[in-house]
CSV table of C-alpha atoms (C1' of nucleotides) in Angstrom, one decimal:
chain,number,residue,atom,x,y,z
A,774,UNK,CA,62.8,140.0,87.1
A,775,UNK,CA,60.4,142.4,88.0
A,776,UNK,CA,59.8,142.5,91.7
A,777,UNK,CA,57.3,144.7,92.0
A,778,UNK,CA,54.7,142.4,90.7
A,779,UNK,CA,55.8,139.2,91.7
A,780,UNK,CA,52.5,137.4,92.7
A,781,UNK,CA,51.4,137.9,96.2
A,782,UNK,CA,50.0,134.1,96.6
A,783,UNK,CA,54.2,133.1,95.5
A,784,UNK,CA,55.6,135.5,98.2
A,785,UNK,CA,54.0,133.9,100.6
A,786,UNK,CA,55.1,130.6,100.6
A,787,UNK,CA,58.2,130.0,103.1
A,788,UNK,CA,59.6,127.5,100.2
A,789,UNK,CA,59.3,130.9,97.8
A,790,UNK,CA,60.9,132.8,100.1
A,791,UNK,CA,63.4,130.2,101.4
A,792,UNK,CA,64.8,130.1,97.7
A,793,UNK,CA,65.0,133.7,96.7
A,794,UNK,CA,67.0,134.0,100.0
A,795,UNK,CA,69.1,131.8,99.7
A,796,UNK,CA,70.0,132.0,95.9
A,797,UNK,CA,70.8,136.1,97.7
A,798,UNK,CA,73.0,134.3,99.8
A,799,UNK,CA,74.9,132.5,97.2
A,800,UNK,CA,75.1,135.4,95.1
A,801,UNK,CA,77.1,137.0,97.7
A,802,UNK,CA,79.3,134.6,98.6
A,803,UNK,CA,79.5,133.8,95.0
A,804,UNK,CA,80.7,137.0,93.9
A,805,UNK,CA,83.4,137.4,97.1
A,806,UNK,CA,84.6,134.0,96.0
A,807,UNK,CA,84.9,134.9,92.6
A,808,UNK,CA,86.8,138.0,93.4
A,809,UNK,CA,89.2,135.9,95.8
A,810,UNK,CA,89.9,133.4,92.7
A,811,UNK,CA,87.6,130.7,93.3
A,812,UNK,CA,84.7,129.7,91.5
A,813,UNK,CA,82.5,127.2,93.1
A,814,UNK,CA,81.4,127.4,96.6
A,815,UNK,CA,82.5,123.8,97.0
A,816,UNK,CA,86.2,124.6,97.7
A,817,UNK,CA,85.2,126.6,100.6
A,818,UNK,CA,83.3,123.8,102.1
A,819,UNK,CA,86.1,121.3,101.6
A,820,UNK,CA,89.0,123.5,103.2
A,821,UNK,CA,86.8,124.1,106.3
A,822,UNK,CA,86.2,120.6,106.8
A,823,UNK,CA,90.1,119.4,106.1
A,824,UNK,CA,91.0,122.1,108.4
A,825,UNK,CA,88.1,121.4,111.5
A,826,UNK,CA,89.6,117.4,111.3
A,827,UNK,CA,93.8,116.6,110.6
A,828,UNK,CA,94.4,114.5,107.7
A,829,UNK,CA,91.4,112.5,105.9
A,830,UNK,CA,90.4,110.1,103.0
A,831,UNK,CA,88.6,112.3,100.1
A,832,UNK,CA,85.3,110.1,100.6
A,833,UNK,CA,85.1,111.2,103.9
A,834,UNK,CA,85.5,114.7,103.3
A,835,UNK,CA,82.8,114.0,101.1
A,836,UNK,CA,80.1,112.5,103.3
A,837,UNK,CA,81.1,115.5,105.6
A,838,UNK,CA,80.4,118.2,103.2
A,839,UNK,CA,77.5,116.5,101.1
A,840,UNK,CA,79.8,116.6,97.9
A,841,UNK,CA,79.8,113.8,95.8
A,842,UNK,CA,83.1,111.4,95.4
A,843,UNK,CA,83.6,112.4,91.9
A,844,UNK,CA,83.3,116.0,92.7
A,845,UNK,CA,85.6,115.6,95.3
A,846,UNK,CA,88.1,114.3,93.2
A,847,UNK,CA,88.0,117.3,90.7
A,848,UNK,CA,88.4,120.2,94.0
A,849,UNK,CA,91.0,118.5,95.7
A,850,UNK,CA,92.7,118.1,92.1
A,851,UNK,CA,92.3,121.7,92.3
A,852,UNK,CA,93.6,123.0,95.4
A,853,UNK,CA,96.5,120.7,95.0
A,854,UNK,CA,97.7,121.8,92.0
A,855,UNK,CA,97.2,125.9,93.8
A,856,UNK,CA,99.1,124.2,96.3
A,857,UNK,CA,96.6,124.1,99.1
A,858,UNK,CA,97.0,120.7,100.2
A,859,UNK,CA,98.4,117.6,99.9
A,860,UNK,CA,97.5,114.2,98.3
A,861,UNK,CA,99.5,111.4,99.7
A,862,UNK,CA,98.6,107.5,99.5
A,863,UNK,CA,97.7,106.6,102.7
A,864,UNK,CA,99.9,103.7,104.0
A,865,UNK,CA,97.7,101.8,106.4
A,866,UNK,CA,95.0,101.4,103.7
A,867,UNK,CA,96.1,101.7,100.6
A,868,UNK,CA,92.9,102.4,98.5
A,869,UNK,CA,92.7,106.0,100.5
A,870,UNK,CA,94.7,109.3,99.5
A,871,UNK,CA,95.0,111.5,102.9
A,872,UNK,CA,94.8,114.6,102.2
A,873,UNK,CA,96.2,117.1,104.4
A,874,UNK,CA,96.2,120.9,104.8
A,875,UNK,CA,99.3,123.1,104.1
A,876,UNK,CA,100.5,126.5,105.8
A,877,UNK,CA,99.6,128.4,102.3
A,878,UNK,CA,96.3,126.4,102.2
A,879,UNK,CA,95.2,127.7,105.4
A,880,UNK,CA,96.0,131.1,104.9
A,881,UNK,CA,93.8,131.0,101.8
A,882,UNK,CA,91.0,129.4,103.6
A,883,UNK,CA,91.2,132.5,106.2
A,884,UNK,CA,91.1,134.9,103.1
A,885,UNK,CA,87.8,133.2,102.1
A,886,UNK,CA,86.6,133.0,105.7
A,887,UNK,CA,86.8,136.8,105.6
A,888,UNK,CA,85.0,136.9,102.7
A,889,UNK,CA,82.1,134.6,103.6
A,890,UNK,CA,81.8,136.0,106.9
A,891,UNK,CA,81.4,139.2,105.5
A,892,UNK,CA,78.5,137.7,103.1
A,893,UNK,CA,76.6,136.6,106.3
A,894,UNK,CA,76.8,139.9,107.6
A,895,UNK,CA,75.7,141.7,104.4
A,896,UNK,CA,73.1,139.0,104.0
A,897,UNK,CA,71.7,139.5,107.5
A,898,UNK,CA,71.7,143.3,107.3
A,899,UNK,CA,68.4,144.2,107.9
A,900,UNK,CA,67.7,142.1,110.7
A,901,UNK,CA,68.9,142.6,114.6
A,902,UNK,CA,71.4,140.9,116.1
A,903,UNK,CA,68.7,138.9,118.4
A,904,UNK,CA,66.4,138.5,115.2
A,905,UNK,CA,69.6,137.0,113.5
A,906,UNK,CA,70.1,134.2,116.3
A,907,UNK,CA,66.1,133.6,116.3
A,908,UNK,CA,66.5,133.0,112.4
A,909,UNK,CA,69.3,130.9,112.8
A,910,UNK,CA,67.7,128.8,115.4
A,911,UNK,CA,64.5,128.2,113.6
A,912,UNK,CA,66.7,127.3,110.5
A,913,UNK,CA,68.2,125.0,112.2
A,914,UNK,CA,65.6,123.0,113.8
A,915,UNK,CA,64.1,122.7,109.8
A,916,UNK,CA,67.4,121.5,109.1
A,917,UNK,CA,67.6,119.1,112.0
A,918,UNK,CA,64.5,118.0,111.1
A,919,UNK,CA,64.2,116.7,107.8
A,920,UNK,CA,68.3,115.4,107.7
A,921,UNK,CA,68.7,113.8,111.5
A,922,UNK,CA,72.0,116.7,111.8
A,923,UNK,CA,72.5,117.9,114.9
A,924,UNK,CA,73.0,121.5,114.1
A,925,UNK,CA,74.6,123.8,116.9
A,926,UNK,CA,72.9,125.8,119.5
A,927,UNK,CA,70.6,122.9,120.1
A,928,UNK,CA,72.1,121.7,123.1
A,929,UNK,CA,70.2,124.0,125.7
A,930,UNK,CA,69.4,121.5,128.8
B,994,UNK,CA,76.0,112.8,103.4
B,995,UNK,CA,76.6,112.1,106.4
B,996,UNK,CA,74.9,114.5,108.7
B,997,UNK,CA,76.0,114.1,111.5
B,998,UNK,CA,80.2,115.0,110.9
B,999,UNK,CA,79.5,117.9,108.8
B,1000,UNK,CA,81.8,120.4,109.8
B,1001,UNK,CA,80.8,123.0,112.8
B,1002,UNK,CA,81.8,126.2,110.9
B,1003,UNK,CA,79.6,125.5,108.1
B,1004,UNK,CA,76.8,124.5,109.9
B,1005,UNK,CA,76.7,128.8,111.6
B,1006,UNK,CA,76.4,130.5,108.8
B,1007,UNK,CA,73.2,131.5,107.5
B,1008,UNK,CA,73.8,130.9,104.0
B,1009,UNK,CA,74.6,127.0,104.4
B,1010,UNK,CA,71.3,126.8,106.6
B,1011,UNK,CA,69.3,128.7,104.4
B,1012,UNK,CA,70.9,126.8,101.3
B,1013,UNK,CA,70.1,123.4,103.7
B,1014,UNK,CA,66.5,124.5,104.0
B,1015,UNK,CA,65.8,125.5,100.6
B,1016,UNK,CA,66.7,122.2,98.9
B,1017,UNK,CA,64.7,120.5,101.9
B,1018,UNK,CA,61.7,122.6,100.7
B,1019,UNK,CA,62.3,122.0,97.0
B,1020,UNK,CA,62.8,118.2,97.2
B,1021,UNK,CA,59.3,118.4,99.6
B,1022,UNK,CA,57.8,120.5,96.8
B,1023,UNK,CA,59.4,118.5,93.9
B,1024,UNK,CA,58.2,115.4,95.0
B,1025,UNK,CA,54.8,116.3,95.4
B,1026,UNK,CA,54.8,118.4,91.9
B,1027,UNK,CA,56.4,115.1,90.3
B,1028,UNK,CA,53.1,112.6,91.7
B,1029,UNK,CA,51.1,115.4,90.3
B,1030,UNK,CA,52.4,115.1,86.8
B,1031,UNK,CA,54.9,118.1,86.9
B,1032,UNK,CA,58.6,118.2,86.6
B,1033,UNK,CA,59.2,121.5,86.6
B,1034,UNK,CA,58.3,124.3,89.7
B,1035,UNK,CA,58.2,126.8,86.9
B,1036,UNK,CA,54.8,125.2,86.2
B,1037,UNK,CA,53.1,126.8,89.4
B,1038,UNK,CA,55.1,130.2,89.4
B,1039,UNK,CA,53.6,130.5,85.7
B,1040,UNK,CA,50.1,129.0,86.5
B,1041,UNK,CA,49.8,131.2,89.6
B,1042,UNK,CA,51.0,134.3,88.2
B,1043,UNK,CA,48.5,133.7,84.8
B,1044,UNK,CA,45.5,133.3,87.5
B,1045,UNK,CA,46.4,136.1,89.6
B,1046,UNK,CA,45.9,139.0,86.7
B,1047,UNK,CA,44.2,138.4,83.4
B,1048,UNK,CA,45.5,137.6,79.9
B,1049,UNK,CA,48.9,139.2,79.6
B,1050,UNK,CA,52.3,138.0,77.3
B,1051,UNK,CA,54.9,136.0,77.9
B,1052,UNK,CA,57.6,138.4,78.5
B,1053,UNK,CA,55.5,139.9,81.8
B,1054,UNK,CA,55.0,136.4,83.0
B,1055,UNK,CA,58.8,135.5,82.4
B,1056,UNK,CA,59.2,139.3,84.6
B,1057,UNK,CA,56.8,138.5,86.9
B,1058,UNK,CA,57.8,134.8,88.4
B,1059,UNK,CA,61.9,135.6,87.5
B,1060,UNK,CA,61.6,133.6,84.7
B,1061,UNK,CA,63.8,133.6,81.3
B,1062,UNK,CA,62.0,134.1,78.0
B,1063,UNK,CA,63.2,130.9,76.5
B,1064,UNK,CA,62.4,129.2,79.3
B,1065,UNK,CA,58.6,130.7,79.6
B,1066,UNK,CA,58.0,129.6,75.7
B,1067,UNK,CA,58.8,126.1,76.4
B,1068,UNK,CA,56.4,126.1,80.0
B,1069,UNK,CA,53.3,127.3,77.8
B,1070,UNK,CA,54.0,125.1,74.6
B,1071,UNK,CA,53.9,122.2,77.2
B,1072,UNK,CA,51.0,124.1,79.5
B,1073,UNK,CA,48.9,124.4,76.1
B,1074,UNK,CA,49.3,121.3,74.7
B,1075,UNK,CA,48.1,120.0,78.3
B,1076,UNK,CA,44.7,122.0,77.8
B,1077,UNK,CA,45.7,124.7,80.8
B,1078,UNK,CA,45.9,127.4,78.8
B,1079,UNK,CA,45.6,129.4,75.6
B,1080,UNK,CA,48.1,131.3,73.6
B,1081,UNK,CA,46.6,133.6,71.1
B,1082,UNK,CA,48.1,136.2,69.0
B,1083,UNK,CA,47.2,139.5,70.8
B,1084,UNK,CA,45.2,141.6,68.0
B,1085,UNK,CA,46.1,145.2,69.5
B,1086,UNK,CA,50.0,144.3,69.4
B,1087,UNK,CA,50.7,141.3,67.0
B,1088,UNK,CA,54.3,140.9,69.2
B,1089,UNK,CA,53.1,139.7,71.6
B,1090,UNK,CA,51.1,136.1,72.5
B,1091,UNK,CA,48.0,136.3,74.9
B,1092,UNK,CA,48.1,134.0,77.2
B,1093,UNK,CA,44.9,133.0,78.7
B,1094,UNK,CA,44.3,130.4,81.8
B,1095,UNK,CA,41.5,128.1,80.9
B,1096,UNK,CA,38.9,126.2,83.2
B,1097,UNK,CA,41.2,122.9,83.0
B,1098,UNK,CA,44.2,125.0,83.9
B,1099,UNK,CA,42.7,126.4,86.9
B,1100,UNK,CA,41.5,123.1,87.9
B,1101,UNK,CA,45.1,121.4,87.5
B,1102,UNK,CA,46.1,124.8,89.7
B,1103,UNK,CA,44.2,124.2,92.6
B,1104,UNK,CA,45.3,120.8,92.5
B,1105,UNK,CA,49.1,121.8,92.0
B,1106,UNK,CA,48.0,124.3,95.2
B,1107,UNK,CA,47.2,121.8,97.5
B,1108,UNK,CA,50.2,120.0,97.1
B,1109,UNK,CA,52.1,123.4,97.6
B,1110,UNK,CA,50.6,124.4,100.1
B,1111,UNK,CA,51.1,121.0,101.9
B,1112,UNK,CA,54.5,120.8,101.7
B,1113,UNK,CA,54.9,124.2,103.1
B,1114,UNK,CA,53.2,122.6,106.3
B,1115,UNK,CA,55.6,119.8,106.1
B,1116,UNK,CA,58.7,121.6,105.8
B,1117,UNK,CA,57.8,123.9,108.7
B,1118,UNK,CA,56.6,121.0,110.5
B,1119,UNK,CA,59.0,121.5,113.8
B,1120,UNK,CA,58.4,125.2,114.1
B,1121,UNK,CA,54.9,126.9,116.0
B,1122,UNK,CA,52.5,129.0,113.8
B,1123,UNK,CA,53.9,132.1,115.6
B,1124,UNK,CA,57.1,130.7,114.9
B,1125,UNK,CA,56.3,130.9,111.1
B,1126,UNK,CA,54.7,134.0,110.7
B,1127,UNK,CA,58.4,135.2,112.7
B,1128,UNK,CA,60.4,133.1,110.2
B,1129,UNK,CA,58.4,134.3,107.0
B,1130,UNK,CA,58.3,137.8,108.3
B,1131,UNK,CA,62.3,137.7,108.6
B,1132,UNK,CA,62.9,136.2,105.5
B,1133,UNK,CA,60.3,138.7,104.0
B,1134,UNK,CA,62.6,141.5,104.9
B,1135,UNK,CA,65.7,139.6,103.7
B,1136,UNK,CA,64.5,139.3,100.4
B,1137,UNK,CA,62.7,142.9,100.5
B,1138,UNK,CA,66.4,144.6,101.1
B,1139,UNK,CA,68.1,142.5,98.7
B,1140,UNK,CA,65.6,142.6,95.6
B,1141,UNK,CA,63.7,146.0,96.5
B,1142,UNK,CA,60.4,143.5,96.6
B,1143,UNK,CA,57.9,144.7,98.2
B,1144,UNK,CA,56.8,141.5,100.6
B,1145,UNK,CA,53.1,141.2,102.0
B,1146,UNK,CA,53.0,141.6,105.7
B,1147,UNK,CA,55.3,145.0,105.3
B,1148,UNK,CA,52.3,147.1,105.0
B,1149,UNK,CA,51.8,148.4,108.8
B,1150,UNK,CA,51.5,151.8,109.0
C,1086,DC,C1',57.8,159.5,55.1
C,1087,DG,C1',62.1,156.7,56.3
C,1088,DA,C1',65.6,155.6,59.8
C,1089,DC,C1',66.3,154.0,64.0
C,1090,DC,C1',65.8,151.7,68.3
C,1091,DA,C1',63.1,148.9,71.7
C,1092,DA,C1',60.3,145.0,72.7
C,1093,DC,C1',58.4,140.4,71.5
C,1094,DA,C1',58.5,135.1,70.9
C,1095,DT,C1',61.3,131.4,69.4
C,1096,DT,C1',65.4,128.5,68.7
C,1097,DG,C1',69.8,127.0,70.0
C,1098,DG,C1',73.6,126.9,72.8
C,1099,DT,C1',76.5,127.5,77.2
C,1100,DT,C1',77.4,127.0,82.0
C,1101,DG,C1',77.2,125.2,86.7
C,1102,DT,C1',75.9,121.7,89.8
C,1103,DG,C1',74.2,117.6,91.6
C,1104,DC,C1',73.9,112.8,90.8
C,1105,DC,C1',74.8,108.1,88.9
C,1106,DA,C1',77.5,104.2,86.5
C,1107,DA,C1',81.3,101.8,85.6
C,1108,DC,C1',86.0,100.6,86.5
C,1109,DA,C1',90.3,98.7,88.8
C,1110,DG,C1',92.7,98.4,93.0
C,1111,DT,C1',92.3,97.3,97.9
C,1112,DT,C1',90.6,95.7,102.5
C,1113,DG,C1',88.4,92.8,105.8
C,1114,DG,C1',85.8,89.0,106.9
C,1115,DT,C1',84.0,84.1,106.3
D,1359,DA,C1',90.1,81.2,98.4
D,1360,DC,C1',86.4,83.7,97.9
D,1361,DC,C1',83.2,87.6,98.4
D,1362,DA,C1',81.2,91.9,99.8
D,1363,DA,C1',82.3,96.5,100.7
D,1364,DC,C1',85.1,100.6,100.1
D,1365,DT,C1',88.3,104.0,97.5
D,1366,DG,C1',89.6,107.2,93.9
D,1367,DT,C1',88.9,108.2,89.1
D,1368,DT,C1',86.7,108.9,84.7
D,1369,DG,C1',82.8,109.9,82.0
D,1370,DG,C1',78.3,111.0,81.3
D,1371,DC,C1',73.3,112.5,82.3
D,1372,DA,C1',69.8,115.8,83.9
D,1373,DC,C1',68.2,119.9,85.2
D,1374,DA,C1',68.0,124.9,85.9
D,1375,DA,C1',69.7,129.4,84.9
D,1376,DC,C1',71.3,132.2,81.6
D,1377,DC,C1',72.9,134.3,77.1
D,1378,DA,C1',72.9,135.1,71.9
D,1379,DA,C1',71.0,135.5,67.5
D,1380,DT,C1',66.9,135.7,64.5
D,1381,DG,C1',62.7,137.5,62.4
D,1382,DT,C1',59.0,140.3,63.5
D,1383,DT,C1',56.4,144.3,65.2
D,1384,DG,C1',55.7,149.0,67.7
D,1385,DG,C1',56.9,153.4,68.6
D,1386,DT,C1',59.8,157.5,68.1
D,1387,DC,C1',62.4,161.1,66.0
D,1388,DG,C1',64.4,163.5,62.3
DNA sequence: CGACCAACATTGGTTGTGCCAACAGTTGGT
DNA sequence: ACCAACTGTTGGCACAACCAATGTTGGTCG
C-alpha cells in the first residue's frame, strides 16, 4: 500500500488504527513463529494456557484461548505428533482426552516465549516504558469492556 | 470463550490486547455496516478515499486504502451497479478506469459515516476524551514507525 | 521505427482463519 | 429408562488477504 496517501478522515479512526496495529503485531510475531517452525499463532496460545493450568480437557483449553473445538483438535494433533504433549483418555470421564504438557514441550514453548516477547518489544519500540503501561491499561479496559474479562492490572484498590 | 480463564500470560502482551480490541472494533463496525446494507469494510475505505481527492483509477485507490487490485474491481462493479459511483474509461490514458463518486454515493457515504463514526464512540466507550486523543496519538506513532505513514496529529513543530 | 519493459483492469485461484453442523460416545440428572 | 448436555472428531462454509496469468496500453531506449 501506499502510505503516504492513505486518507486523513481513515487514519483517524481508532478502529483504523486499532487494525493496522495490530495486523503489525501479528506480522511480527508471525514471522518469529514462522522462523521458530510454527505456523499459526494458535499453537502459542494453546501451550501457554496447558502450561499456566496442569492437565486439561481440549474444550476447555478451548474456551480459555477463544479457539474453536474443532480447531483445537487439529493443534493438539499437531503438537502431539512434534511431541509436545500428551493425549491420554481421561479416566474419570471418559468422553475427555487430558492433555498434558511434556519436558520437550515446554522447552519449545520458552523458545517461542522468547520470540513473542521480543515482538512486543519491537512492536512497542517507539513508545516509553510509561507510555507502554498507559497503552496497555487503556487497552485493557476496551477489552474488559466489551467481553466481561477481567484483564490484569485492574486490581488497583 | 470463556473470558474470564483465559490465560494470564496472554492477556500482557500488547499484541493479544490489541488483536482483542481490533476484532471488538470490527464486529462494532461490522454490525453497523451490515444494517446499513454493506458487508464489506472495504466499502468505506474505497468510498472515503474516492471523496477525499477527485476522479482517479483503481490501482491508486487499491494503493491508497491497502487494497488489492482484484479486490478493488469487484468493490466498484458492486459500488456502480448500486448508483455510488462511475467508472469511465479515462480518455488521456485508456489503461486506466476513472472512477468518479456520484451524488448517491456521497449520500450512502455520509450515511456509512455516521455509523462509523458511532461505533468508534462505542468502542472507546470506557476511556475519557483525553484518554483517546492519548490512545490514538500512541497508536498513531505505532503505526507511523512500522509503515513509514505519516499520521495526523504528528505535525507539531 | 521496433523492441522492450512497466502499469492497468480483470478473472481465477490459493491460503489462513474463524465459525457452524453433524456425528457417535459419554455423563449426570430426573 | 429416559433425556439433556458435554466431548472429541470430521467436514464444510464464509470471508479476507494475497498471488498469478492475461490482454491491453504507455512510455522508454536503442
Amino acid at each position: 500500500m501506499d502510505p503516504l496517501n492513505t486518507p486523513v478522515r481513515l487514519r483517524g479512526h481508532a478502529t483504523w488504527l486499532l487494525g493496522q496495529a495490530s495486523t503489525q503485531g501479528h506480522r511480527l510475531i508471525g514471522e518469529r513463529m514462522h522462523a521458530a517452525g510454527v505456523t499459526s499463532r494458535s499453537y502459542y496460545s494453546l501451550l501457554v494456557a496447558l502450561a499456566e493450568s496442569g492437565p486439561t480437557s481440549q474444550a476447555d483449553l478451548g474456551r480459555r484461548i477463544g479457539l474453536d473445538r474443532s480447531d483445537v483438535t487439529a493443534v493438539v494433533t499437531d503438537l502431539e505428533e512434534r511431541g509436545c504433549l500428551e493425549r491420554t483418555p481421561d479416566p474419570a470421564d471418559r468422553r475427555r482426552n487430558l492433555v498434558k504438557i511434556t519436558d520437550s514441550g515446554a522447552k519449545f514453548l520458552a523458545e517461542l516465549d522468547k520470540e513473542v516477547v521480543a515482538a512486543q518489544a519491537a512492536l512497542l519500540e517507539p513508545l516509553s516504558p510509561e507510555e507502554r503501561d498507559v497503552l496497555l491499561g487503556m487497552l485493557g479496559r476496551i477489552v474488559e469492556h466489551h467481553t466481561g474479562l477481567r484483564v490484569s492490572g485492574t486490581e488497583e484498590r
